[in-house]
Short mmCIF file of C-alpha atoms and ligand atoms in Angstrom, two decimals:
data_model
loop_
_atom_site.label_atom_id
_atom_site.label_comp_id
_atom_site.label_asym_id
_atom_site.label_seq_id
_atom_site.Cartn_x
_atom_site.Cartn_y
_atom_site.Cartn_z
CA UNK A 1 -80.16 -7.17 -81.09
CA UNK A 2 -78.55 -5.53 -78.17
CA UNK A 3 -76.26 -7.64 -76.11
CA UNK A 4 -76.37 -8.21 -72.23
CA UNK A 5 -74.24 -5.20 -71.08
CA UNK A 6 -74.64 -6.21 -67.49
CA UNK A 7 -70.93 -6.64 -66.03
CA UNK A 8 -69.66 -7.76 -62.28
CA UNK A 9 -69.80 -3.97 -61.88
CA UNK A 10 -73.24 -3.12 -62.75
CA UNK A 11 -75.62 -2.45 -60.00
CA UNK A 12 -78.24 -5.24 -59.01
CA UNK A 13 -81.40 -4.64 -58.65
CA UNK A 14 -83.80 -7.37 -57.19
CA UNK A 15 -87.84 -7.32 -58.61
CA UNK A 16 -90.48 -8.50 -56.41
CA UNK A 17 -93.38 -9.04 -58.40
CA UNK A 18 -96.14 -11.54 -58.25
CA UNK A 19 -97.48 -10.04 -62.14
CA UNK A 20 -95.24 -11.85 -64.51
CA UNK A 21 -95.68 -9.46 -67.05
CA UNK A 22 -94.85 -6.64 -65.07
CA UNK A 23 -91.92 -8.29 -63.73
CA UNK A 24 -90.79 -9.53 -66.74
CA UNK A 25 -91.38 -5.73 -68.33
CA UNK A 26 -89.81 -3.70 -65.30
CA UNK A 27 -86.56 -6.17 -65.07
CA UNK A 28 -86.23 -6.04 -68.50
CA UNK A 29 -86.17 -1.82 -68.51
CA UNK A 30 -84.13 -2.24 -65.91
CA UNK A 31 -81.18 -4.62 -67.61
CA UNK A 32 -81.61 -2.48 -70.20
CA UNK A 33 -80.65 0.30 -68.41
CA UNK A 34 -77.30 -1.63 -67.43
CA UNK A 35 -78.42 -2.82 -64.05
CA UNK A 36 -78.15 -6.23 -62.88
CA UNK A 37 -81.52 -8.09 -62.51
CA UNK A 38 -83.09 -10.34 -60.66
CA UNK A 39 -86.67 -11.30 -60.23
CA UNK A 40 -88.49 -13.12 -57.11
CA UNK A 41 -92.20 -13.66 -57.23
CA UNK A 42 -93.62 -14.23 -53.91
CA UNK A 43 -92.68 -13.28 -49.99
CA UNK A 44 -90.42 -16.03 -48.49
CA UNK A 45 -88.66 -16.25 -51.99
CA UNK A 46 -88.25 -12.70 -51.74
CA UNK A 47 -86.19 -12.46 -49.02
CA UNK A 48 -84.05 -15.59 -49.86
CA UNK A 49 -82.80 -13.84 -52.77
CA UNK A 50 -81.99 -10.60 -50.71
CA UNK A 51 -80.01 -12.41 -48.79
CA UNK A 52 -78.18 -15.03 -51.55
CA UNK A 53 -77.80 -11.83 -54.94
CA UNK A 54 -77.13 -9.11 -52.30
CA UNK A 55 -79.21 -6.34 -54.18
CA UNK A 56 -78.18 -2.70 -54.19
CA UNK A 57 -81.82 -1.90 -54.24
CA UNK A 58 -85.18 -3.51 -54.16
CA UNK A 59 -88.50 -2.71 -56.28
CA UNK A 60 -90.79 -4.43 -54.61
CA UNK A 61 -94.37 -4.97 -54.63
CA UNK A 62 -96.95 -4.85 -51.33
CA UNK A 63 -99.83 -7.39 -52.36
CA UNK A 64 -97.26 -10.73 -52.54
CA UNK A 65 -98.03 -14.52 -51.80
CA UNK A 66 -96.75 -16.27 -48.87
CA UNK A 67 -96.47 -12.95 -46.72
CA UNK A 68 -96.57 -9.18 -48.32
CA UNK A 69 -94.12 -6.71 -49.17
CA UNK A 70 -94.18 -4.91 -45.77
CA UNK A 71 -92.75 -8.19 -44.06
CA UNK A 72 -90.70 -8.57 -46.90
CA UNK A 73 -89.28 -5.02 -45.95
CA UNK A 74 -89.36 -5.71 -42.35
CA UNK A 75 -87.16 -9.07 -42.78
CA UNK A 76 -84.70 -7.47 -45.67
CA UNK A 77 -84.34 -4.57 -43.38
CA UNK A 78 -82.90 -6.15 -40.41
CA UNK A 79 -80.31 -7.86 -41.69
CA UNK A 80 -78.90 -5.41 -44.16
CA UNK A 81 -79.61 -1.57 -45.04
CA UNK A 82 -81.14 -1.93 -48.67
CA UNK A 83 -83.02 0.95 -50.49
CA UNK A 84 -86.41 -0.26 -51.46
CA UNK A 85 -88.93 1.27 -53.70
CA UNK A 86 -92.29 -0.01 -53.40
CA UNK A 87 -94.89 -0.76 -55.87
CA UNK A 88 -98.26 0.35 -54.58
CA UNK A 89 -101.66 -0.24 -56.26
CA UNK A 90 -103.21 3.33 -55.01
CA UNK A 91 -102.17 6.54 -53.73
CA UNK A 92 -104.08 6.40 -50.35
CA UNK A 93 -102.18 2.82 -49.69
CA UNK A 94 -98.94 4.62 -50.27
CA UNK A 95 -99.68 7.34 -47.41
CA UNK A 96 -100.89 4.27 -45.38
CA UNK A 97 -97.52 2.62 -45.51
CA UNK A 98 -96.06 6.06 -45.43
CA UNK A 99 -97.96 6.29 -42.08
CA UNK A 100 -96.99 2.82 -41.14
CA UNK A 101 -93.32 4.00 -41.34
CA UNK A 102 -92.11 0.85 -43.09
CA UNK A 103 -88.92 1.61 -43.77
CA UNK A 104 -89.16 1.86 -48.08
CA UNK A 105 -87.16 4.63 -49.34
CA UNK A 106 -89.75 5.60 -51.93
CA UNK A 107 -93.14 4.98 -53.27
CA UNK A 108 -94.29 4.49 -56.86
CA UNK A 109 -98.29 4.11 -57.66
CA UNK A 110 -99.22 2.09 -60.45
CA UNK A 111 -100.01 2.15 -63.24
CA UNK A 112 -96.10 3.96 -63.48
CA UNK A 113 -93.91 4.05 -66.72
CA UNK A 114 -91.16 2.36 -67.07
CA UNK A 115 -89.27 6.23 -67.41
CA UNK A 116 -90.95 7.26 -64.04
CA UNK A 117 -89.68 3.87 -62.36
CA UNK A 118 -85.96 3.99 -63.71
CA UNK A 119 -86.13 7.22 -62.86
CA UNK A 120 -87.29 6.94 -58.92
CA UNK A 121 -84.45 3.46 -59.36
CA UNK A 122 -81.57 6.06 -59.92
CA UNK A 123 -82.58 8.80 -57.32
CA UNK A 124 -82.74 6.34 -54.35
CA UNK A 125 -79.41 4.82 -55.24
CA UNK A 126 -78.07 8.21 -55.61
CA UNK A 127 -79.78 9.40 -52.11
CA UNK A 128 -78.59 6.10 -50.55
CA UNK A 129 -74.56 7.06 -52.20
CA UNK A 130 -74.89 10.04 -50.76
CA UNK A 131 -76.25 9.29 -47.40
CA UNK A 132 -73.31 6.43 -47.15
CA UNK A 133 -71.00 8.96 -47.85
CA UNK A 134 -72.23 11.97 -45.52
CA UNK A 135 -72.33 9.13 -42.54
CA UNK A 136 -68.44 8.28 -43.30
CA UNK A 137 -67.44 12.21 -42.78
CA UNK A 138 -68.26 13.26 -39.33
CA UNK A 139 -67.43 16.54 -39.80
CA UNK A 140 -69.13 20.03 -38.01
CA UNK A 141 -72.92 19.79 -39.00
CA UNK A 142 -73.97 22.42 -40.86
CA UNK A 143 -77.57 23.41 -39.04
CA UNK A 144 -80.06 25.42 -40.27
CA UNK A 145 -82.99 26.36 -37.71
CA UNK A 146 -86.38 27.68 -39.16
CA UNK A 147 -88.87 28.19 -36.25
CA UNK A 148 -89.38 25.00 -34.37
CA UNK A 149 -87.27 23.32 -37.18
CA UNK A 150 -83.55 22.43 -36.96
CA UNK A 151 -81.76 20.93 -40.07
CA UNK A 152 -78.62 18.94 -40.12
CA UNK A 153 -77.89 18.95 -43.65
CA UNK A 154 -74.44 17.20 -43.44
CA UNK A 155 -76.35 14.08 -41.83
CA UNK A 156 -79.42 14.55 -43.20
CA UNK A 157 -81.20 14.79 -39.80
CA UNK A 158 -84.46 16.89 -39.01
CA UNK A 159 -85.37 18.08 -35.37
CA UNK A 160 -89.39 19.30 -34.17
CA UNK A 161 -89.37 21.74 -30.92
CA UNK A 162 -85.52 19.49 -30.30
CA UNK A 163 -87.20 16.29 -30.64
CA UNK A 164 -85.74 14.16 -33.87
CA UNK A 165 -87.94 13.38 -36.44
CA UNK A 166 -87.41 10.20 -38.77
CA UNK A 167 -88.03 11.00 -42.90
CA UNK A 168 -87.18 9.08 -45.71
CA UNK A 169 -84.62 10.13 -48.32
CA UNK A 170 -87.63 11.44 -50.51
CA UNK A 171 -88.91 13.53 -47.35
CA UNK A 172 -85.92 14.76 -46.33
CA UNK A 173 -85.05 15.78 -49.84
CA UNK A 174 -88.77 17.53 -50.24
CA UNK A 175 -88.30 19.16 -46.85
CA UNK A 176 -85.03 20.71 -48.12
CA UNK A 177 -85.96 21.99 -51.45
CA UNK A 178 -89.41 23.61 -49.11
CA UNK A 179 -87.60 25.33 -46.91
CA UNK A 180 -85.21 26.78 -49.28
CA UNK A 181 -87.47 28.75 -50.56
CA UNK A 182 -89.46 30.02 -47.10
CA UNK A 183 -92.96 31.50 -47.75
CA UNK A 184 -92.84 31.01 -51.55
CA UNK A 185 -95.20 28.69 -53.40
CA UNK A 186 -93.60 25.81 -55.06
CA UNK A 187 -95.43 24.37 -58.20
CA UNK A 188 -95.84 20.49 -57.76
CA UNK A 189 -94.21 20.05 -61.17
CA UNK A 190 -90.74 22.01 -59.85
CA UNK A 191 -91.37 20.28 -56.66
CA UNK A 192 -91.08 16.99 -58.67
CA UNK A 193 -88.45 17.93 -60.87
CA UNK A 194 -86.29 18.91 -58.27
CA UNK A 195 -87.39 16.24 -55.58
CA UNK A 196 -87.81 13.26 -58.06
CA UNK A 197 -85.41 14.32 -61.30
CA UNK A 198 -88.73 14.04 -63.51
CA UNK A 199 -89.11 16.74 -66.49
CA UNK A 200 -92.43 16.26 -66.66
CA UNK A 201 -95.82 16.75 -64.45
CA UNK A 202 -96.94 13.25 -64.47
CA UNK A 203 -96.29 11.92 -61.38
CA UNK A 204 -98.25 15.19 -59.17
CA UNK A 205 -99.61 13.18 -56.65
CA UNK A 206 -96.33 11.58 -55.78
CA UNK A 207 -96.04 14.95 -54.16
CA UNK A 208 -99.05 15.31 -52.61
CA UNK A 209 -98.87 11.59 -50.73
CA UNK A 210 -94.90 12.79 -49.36
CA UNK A 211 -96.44 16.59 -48.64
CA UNK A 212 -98.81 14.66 -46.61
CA UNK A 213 -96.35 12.15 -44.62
CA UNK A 214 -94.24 15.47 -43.92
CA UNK A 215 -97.05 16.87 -42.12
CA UNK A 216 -97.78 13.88 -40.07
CA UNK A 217 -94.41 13.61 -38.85
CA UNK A 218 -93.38 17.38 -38.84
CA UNK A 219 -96.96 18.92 -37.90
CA UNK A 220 -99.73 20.66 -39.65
CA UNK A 221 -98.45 24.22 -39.44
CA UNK A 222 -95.05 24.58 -41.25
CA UNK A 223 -96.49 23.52 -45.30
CA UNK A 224 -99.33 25.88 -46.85
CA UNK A 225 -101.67 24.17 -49.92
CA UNK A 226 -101.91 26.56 -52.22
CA UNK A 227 -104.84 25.20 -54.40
CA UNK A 228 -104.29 23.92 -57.57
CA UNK A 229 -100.80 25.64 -57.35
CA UNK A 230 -98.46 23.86 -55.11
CA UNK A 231 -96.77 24.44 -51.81
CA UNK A 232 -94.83 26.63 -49.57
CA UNK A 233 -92.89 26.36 -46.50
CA UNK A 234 -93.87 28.89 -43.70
CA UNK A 235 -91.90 29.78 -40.73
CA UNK A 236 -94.48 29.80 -37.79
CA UNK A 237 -94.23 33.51 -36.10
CA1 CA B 1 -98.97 -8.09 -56.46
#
């Protein structure tokens, strides 16, 4: 038997999950993992608890009782900043809340392992860290300009033809590892270990859905699909 590691220092991470048994399965991975777990199973309930346990992050789901997961995000949201990582049942409803701009930090499809999701868990909170911290330094911004694109890489802020263009963490950090290598093709499975920390190919079309929110915010013209290869950033002449 392994003991409850979870300590006042452990990070807390708040399920919402109408499935019991994938509630029960993903806080369980999760407290094993040494985070801090709590689990609410419908809307309003949802967003008591994110207001009482004070979650570090939130996995939630979309399709919820009482109201879904987009109010859920919409209500969380204003009070407090709060990474979320949504559960979605299918790839085109992820680009439709993608589209929607709801304000989660990432997007997992299921069916998802448990691996993938503590996986996606550990990036956001480490984007979120690092985003904190870049916003406390207001030092010179380091810009880099590609074309019609100009990158503030100390805060993390992308400009179109000067007009400011809002990504998520995942976006941003897609964008970046795209453009560092201008005009080259990028495999998806690189693209996903790099973007998403995973060692393995499993999780392509997580690329694919954020490849195609990039291009609705940032235009059509700037990411090339190679087929069945990847992508590559081009710098419009
Ligand atoms: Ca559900």
């Amino acid at each position: 038997m392994t003991e409850n590691t979870s300590s006042a220092n452990s990070q807390r991470v708040l399920v919402v999950e109408d499935e019991p048994t994938i509630a029960q399965a993903v806080a369980d991975r999760l407290a094993a993992e040494g985070f801090a777990v709590e689990i609410a199973c419908d809307g309003p309930s949802a967003v008591e608890r994110a207001r009482t346990y004070v979650p570090d992050l939130i996995v939630l789901d979309v399709m919820l009782p009482g109201f879904d997961g987009l109010e859920v995000c919409r209500r969380v949201q204003a009070e407090r900043g709060v990474p979320v990582l949504m559960l979605t049942a299918r790839d085109d409803e992820t680009d439709l809340l993608v589209g929607l701009g709801v304000g989660a930090d990432d997007y997992i499809t299921k069916p998802f392992s448990m691996r993938e999701l503590v996986a996606r868990v550990r990036t956001v909170l480490r984007r979120f860290e690092r985003a904190e911290t870049s916003a406390d330094t207001p030092a010179a911004p380091e810009l880099l300009r590609l074309g019609p694109l100009e990158i503030d890489q100390k805060a993390r802020r992308v400009r179109r033809d000067g007009h400011e263009v809002h990504l998520t963490p995942t976006e941003y950090d897609l964008l970046g590892c795209l453009v560092r290598h201008p005009g080259t093709v990028l495999t998806r499975a690189l693209l996903l270990e790099q973007v998403w920390d995973w060692a393995d190919a499993s999780g392509t079309r997580a690329v694919d859905s954020h490849v195609k929110a990039l291009r609705r915010k940032l235009g059509a013209d700037l990411i090339r699909t190679v087929h069945g290869v990847g992508y590559s950033f081009e710098v419009p002449e």
